[in-house]
XYZ file of C-alpha atoms in Angstrom:
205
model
C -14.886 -11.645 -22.526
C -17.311 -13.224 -25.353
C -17.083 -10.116 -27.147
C -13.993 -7.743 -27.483
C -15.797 -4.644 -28.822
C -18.848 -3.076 -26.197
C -19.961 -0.847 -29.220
C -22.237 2.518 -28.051
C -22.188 1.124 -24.325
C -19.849 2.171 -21.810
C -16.741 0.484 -20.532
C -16.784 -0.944 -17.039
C -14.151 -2.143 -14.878
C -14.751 -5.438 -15.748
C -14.218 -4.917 -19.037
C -10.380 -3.213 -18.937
C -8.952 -5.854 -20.857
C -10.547 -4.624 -24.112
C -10.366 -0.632 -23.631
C -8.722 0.608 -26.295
C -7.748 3.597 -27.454
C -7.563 6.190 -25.084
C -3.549 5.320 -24.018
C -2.100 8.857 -24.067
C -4.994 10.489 -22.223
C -5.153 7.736 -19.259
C -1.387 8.420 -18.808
C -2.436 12.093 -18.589
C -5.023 11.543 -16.376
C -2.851 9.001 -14.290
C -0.093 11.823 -14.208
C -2.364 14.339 -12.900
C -3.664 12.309 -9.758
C -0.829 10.812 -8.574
C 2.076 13.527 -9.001
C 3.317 15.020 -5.749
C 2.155 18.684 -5.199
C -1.081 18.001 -7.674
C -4.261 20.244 -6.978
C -6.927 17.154 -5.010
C -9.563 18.267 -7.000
C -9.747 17.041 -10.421
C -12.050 18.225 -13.199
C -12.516 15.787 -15.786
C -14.787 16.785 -18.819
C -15.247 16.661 -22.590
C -18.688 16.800 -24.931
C -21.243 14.315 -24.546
C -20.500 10.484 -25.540
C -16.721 11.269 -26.004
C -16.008 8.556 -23.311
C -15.265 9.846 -20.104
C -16.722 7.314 -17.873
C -15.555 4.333 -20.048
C -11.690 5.830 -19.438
C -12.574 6.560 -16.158
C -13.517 3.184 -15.217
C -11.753 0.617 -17.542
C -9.111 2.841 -18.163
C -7.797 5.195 -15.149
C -8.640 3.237 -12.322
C -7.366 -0.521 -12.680
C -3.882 1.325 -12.945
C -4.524 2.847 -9.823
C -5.198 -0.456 -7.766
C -1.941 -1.457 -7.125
C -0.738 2.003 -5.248
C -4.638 3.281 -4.337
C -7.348 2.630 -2.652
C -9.925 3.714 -5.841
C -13.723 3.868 -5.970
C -16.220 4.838 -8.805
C -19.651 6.897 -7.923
C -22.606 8.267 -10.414
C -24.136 10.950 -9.303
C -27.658 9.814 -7.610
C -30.599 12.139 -7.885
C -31.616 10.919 -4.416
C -28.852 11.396 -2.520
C -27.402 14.292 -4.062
C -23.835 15.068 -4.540
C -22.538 15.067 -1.502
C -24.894 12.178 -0.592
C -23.075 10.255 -2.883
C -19.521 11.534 -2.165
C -20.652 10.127 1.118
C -21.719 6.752 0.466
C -18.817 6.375 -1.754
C -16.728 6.821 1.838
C -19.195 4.371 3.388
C -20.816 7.054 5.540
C -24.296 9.049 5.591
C -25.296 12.261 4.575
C -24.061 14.555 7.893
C -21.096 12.431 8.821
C -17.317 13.316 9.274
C -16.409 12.634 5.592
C -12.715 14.204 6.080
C -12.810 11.777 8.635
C -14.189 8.682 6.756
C -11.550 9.697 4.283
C -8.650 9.562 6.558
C -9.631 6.174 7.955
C -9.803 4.850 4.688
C -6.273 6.244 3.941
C -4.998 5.279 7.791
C -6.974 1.566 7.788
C -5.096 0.918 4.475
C -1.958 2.418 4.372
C -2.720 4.244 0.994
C -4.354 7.487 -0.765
C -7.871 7.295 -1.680
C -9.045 8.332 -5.327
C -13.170 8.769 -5.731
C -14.357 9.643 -8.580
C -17.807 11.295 -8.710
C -18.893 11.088 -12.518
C -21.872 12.245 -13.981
C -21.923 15.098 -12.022
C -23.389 17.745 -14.626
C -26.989 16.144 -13.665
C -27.001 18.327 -10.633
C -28.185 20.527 -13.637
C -29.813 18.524 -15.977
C -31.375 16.650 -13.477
C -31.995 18.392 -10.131
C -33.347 16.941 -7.268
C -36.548 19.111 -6.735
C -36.391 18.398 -2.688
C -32.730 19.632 -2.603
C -32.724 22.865 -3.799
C -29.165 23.888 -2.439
C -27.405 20.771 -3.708
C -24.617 22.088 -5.536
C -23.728 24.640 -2.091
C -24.159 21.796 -0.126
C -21.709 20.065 -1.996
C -19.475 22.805 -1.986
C -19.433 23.115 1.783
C -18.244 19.567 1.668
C -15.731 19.952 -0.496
C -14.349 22.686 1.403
C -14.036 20.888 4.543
C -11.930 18.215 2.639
C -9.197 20.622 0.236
C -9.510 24.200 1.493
C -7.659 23.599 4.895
C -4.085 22.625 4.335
C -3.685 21.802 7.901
C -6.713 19.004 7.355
C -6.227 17.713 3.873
C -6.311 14.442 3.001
C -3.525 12.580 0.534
C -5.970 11.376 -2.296
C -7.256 13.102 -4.674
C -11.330 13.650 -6.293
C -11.919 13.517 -9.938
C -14.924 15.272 -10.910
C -16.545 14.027 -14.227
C -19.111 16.360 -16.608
C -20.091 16.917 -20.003
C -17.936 20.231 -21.083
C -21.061 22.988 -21.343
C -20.984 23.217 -17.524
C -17.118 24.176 -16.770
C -17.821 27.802 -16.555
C -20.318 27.048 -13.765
C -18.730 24.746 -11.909
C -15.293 26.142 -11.898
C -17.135 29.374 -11.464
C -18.454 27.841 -7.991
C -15.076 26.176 -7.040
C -12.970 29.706 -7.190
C -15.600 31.251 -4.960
C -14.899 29.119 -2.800
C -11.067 28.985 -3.758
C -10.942 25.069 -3.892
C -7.238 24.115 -5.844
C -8.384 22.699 -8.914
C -6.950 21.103 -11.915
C -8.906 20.648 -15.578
C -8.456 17.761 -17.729
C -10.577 17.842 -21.372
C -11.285 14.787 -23.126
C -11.233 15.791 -26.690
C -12.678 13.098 -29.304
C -10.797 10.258 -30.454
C -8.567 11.075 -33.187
C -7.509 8.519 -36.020
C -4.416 7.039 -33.502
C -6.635 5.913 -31.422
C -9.553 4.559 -33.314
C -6.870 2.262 -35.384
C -5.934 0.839 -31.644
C -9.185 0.403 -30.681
C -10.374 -1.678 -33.989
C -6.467 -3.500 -34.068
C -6.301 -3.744 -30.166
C -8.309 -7.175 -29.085
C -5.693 -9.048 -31.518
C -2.369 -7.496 -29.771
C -2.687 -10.662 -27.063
C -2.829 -14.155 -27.761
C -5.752 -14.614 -25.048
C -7.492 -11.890 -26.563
């Protein structure tokens, strides 16, 4: 890269070679999703600008490209939630997704991680024409993780800003989803020394 340091904008996959800082917490993350027995529905949060979709994208996910099949998804206003959860399986809105899932899965011979981020704008930005977004979601959900008999191997990571865990999680144990949390807390002095020291720990770099 020309620069080694983004600044106040977030990290994209492209730009994994220069994400520092957040070590400990992608190998938590990392642990979570791929450990055998593992709830498939990951909640990922922490307070606003604390960096969850930087470690999402430049951090979790390149480590997860040599054993998954891994794909990244904002939340989009249009489509809705499970609009989105949808596209990111490559179908419509209506479609089989536990069965897009599992052809993913069968068609490459590994689990699928998606990670819908951004996902406290069902909130803080609703979609007027969709009402019943966050249900409709739900229902989806459900027909991937609450029947053991049809679950799939991957796992979903759900990213949001902290203030809406009660809700959400609220919404998931009606429905008795398995769940896992994950909070992001801020970086701590560790890690901003790595992230100022990091870009000069490689010769290419």
């Amino acid at each position: 890269p020309d620069k080694p340091y983004r600044y106040l904008d977030w990290y994209r996959r492209e730009d994994a070679s220069v994400f520092f800082g957040r070590g400990r917490e992608i190998r938590e993350l990392y642990d979570r999703v791929t450990a055998p027995g593992c709830p498939p529905l990951v909640l990922f949060y922490g307070q606003s600008g604390v960096g969850k979709s930087s470690l999402l994208t430049a951090g979790l996910l390149p480590r997860l490209e040599g054993s998954h099949i891994a794909r990244y998804a904002r939340r989009d206003k249009t489509a809705g939630m499970l609009g989105t959860l949808a596209a990111a399986l490559g179908v419509g809105l209506g479609d089989d997704i536990v069965a897009a899932w599992r052809m993913v899965e069968t068609q490459t011979g590994r689990p699928l991680l998606v990670v819908l981020d951004q996902v406290e704008e069902l909130f803080t930005r609703p979609n007027l024409q969709q009402p019943d977004e966050l249900a409709q979601a739900l229902d989806g959900l459900e027909t991937l993780f609450a029947d053991a008999g049809r679950q799939i191997q991957g796992r979903l990571i759900l990213g949001f800003r902290k203030e809406w865990l009660a809700e959400l999680d609220r919404r998931l144990a009606e429905r008795r989803l398995p769940r896992d949390e994950v909070f992001l807390e801020r970086l701590g002095r560790e890690g901003i020394a790595e992230i100022v020291t990091g870009p000069q720990s490689t010769p290419r770099l």
